[in-house]
Amino acid sequence: MNSVVCIAQVPDTESRIKIAADGRRIDETGIKFIVSPYDEFALEEAIRLKEKQTGDVTVVAFGPDRVQQALRECLARGATKALHIKGDAGDADALGIAKVLAAAIKTLPHDVVFFGKQGVGTDNSLVGPMVAELLDYAQVNVVTHVEFGEGKVTAHREIEGAEETIECPLPAVITAQKGLNEPRYASLKGIMAAKKITIDSKTVADLGLQDADIFNQRVTVISLELPPEKSGGRKIDGADAAAAAREIVKYIREEAKAL
Amino acid sequence: MAGVLVFVETKDGKIKKVSREALSIGRKLAEAAGGDLIGFASDRAVAEDAGRCGAKKLYVAANIGPYLPETYAAAMKQVVGDAQPSIVLLGGSSNGRDLAPRLAAKLDAGVASDVDRLEWTGGKLRARRPVYSGKAFATVEVSSAPAMATTRPNAFPAEEAGSGAAEVMEIIIEAQSKAKLLDTKVPEAGELSIAEADIIVSGGRGLKEAANFSLIRDLAHALGGAVGASRATVDAGWIDHQHQVGQTGRVVSPNLYIAAGVSGAIQHLAGMSSSKHIVAINKDPEAPIFRVADLGVVGDLFQIVPALTEEVKRAKAH
Ligand SMILES: Cc1cc2nc3c(=O)[nH]c(=O)nc-3n(C[C@H](O)[C@H](O)[C@H](O)COP(=O)(O)OP(=O)(O)OC[C@H]3O[C@@H](n4cnc5c(N)ncnc54)[C@H](O)[C@@H]3O)c2cc1C
Ligand SMILES: Nc1ncnc2c1ncn2[C@@H]1O[C@H](COP(=O)(O)O)[C@@H](O)[C@H]1O
């Protein structure tokens, strides 16, 4: 079984966000970039599959040169191949990114394609199912459990207050939710082994795509703003629990109007 | 191209709240963009209700079966072909967010996801959406035809405005789904999901142990709200991760969010700071949760939460 895992490189979740001078992007100076947390679950599942059934795990990232760092990290954890598609993904909308990834995936051996359920930061939750449609594959989104059978996969999908069990033929697209597994750290041996693997690289044009269909299309960011600083509200002393409880109920009733 | 198409999700013959919200903002957009508000649903029983929400027409695919992305995307595409809307909206439920990208790829359309503001200006759809887990807001323009968006639950008021049932347009779907739904399990019977709840009461590591989540559950029940949790408590196995609020849990914006024994780590704040009213109970006056709280109570949750539950019950009895 071969899998492809699509990796978004994103600012560390601890990052303080500053707006760049153009007012449309974040200022990347001083930002530490990481593999998007949900993509770690996706990668871990692919590595486990490889360990059980052999095959390749190819990690793919579309972005500027810094994304090679993220790919390197995935190789250290156990991915066997990596493809970097060069380009300013920040100027592409989700469908643009999906078109690039779908074209790349077609060139790679795969029985299943894993994504994170959401790229932390852009918070779109769009790319995985878009790729599924472009490749005409079934999709199971927000997955907390998978089992692979002969030519098929059965997955648990998390929905509001319930869980669905969905079966689909391979190849299929799976987007990973927290809870799917416990991602491993890279071992020293893995880090050494990863150094020997060359990261393949391609351009958007190499994939037979036109820049004009990928960049500054369909959805464009007009502006990026920080939320108004919340001043912090009233603070009261809760030493007298009954008095505090009355105060809270008054607030819930009069301001939140929820009682 | 004119008008607004809304994916109308139903449950037990009623329109779901997220879809009501999408219909409500959809009606306003239709006024601005010209054309009618129309819906697509799998159940014709909601035609009257859809009319009350302002829909003129309701496309219904009676043979479509339970939600699966491939068949529903095929159906929505068929409706788009027939009605030629300039805007397509989906409520940001699990299914709405599963379907929107699949449909967008079929239509070669742009999508703004999880938006909390929408307007039609200069012949284009403009949306505001929280990014970096609410640490910033992006204003985006969707220039494709149609322009698509998924609406953040609770961000738009659900106002009824129309009168008379929507006209039902039957469609037949030929597309088959490769994916099959084998089973739907409701793990904790009857528990309200945090995704759409108006009131959420969350517990953190300050609860000390799993059993003490009962304090949070009792308060949530008394208020008619859902139970939320910090990641620390989920990782400790005190509660299922469906309840986790935050960057790697659910991003929620209920009317009322009460946090007890939650420190307010940046990843937690990312998931709840857009709540409309926030109450925090923490014994540490310096806890970062107080920075976003409208009402902060410095004290022992083991004293305050049970007292609050009693006080809420008393208030409800009056
Ligand atoms: C990549 C990443 C993603 C993450 N995603 C999330 C996420 O989605 N959601 C999330 O919540 N966290 C997330 N975290 C974890 C986050 O950083 C914090 O570790 C976590 O939120 C802390 O949970 P807590 O507030 O329950 O625990 P703590 O930080 O330990 O806080 C416990 C609080 O309880 C108070 N307390 C103790 N006893 C009492 C008492 N008797 N009465 C009143 N107050 C009391 C203490 O003063 C303290 O403030 C993430 C972290 C990372 C690195
Ligand atoms: N530039 C990218 N390169 C590779 N994979 C990506 C990229 N952007 C998004 N993805 C994948 O798509 C998922 C969903 O991203 P998003 O739709 O942006 O929330 C991520 O978790 C990744 O698996």
CSV table of N, CA, C and O and ligand atoms in Angstrom, one decimal, chain A residues 6-8 39 60-62 89 97 101 115-116 118-119 122 124-127, ligand 2:
chain,number,residue,atom,x,y,z
A,6,CYS,N,-0.3,15.0,2.2
A,6,CYS,CA,-0.1,16.4,1.9
A,6,CYS,C,0.1,17.2,3.2
A,6,CYS,O,-0.6,17.2,4.1
A,7,ILE,N,1.2,18.0,3.1
A,7,ILE,CA,1.7,18.7,4.4
A,7,ILE,C,1.6,20.2,4.2
A,7,ILE,O,2.3,20.7,3.3
A,8,ALA,N,0.9,20.9,5.1
A,8,ALA,CA,0.9,22.3,5.1
A,8,ALA,C,1.9,22.8,6.2
A,8,ALA,O,1.9,22.2,7.3
A,39,ASP,N,-1.8,17.5,10.2
A,39,ASP,CA,-1.1,16.8,9.2
A,39,ASP,C,-0.2,15.7,9.9
A,39,ASP,O,0.2,14.7,9.3
A,60,VAL,N,4.1,15.5,0.4
A,60,VAL,CA,4.1,16.6,-0.6
A,60,VAL,C,3.7,17.9,0.0
A,60,VAL,O,2.8,18.0,0.8
A,61,ALA,N,4.5,18.9,-0.3
A,61,ALA,CA,4.1,20.3,0.1
A,61,ALA,C,4.3,21.3,-1.0
A,61,ALA,O,5.3,21.2,-1.8
A,62,PHE,N,3.4,22.2,-1.1
A,62,PHE,CA,3.4,23.2,-2.1
A,62,PHE,C,3.7,24.5,-1.3
A,62,PHE,O,2.9,24.9,-0.4
A,89,ALA,N,2.4,29.6,-2.3
A,89,ALA,CA,1.0,29.1,-2.0
A,89,ALA,C,0.2,30.1,-1.3
A,89,ALA,O,-1.1,30.1,-1.4
A,97,ILE,N,-4.5,25.5,-4.7
A,97,ILE,CA,-3.6,24.6,-4.0
A,97,ILE,C,-4.0,23.2,-4.3
A,97,ILE,O,-3.2,22.3,-4.6
A,101,LEU,N,-1.9,20.1,-6.0
A,101,LEU,CA,-1.7,18.9,-5.3
A,101,LEU,C,-2.2,17.7,-6.1
A,101,LEU,O,-1.6,16.6,-6.2
A,115,PHE,N,-4.7,13.9,4.3
A,115,PHE,CA,-4.6,15.3,4.6
A,115,PHE,C,-4.9,15.6,6.0
A,115,PHE,O,-5.4,14.7,6.7
A,116,GLY,N,-4.6,16.8,6.5
A,116,GLY,CA,-5.1,17.2,7.8
A,116,GLY,C,-6.5,17.6,7.6
A,116,GLY,O,-6.9,18.0,6.5
A,118,GLN,N,-7.7,20.2,8.6
A,118,GLN,CA,-7.6,21.7,8.5
A,118,GLN,C,-6.2,22.1,8.6
A,118,GLN,O,-5.4,21.5,9.4
A,119,GLY,N,-5.8,23.0,7.8
A,119,GLY,CA,-4.5,23.6,7.9
A,119,GLY,C,-4.6,24.7,9.0
A,119,GLY,O,-5.3,25.7,8.9
A,122,THR,N,-4.6,29.0,8.1
A,122,THR,CA,-5.6,29.4,7.1
A,122,THR,C,-7.0,28.9,7.6
A,122,THR,O,-8.0,29.5,7.3
A,124,ASN,N,-9.0,26.7,6.7
A,124,ASN,CA,-10.0,26.6,5.6
A,124,ASN,C,-10.8,25.3,5.7
A,124,ASN,O,-12.0,25.3,5.4
A,125,SER,N,-10.1,24.2,5.9
A,125,SER,CA,-10.7,22.9,5.8
A,125,SER,C,-11.3,22.7,4.4
A,125,SER,O,-12.5,22.3,4.3
A,126,LEU,N,-10.6,23.0,3.4
A,126,LEU,CA,-11.1,22.9,2.0
A,126,LEU,C,-10.3,22.0,1.1
A,126,LEU,O,-10.8,21.3,0.3
A,127,VAL,N,-9.0,22.0,1.3
A,127,VAL,CA,-8.1,21.4,0.3
A,127,VAL,C,-8.3,19.9,0.1
A,127,VAL,O,-8.4,19.4,-1.0
C,2,LIG,N1,0.3,24.3,0.5
C,2,LIG,C1,0.0,23.0,0.8
C,2,LIG,N2,0.8,22.0,0.5
C,2,LIG,C2,0.5,20.7,0.8
C,2,LIG,N3,-0.6,20.4,1.5
C,2,LIG,C3,-1.5,21.4,1.8
C,2,LIG,C4,-1.2,22.7,1.5
C,2,LIG,N4,-2.2,23.5,2.0
C,2,LIG,C5,-3.1,22.6,2.6
C,2,LIG,N5,-2.6,21.4,2.5
C,2,LIG,C6,-3.3,20.1,3.0
C,2,LIG,O1,-4.7,20.4,3.1
C,2,LIG,C7,-5.2,20.3,4.4
C,2,LIG,C8,-6.3,21.2,4.7
C,2,LIG,O2,-5.8,22.6,4.5
C,2,LIG,P1,-6.8,23.8,4.5
C,2,LIG,O3,-7.9,23.5,3.5
C,2,LIG,O4,-6.0,25.0,4.1
C,2,LIG,O5,-7.4,23.9,5.9
C,2,LIG,C9,-3.9,20.5,5.3
C,2,LIG,O6,-4.0,19.9,6.5
C,2,LIG,C10,-2.9,19.8,4.4
C,2,LIG,O7,-2.9,18.4,4.6
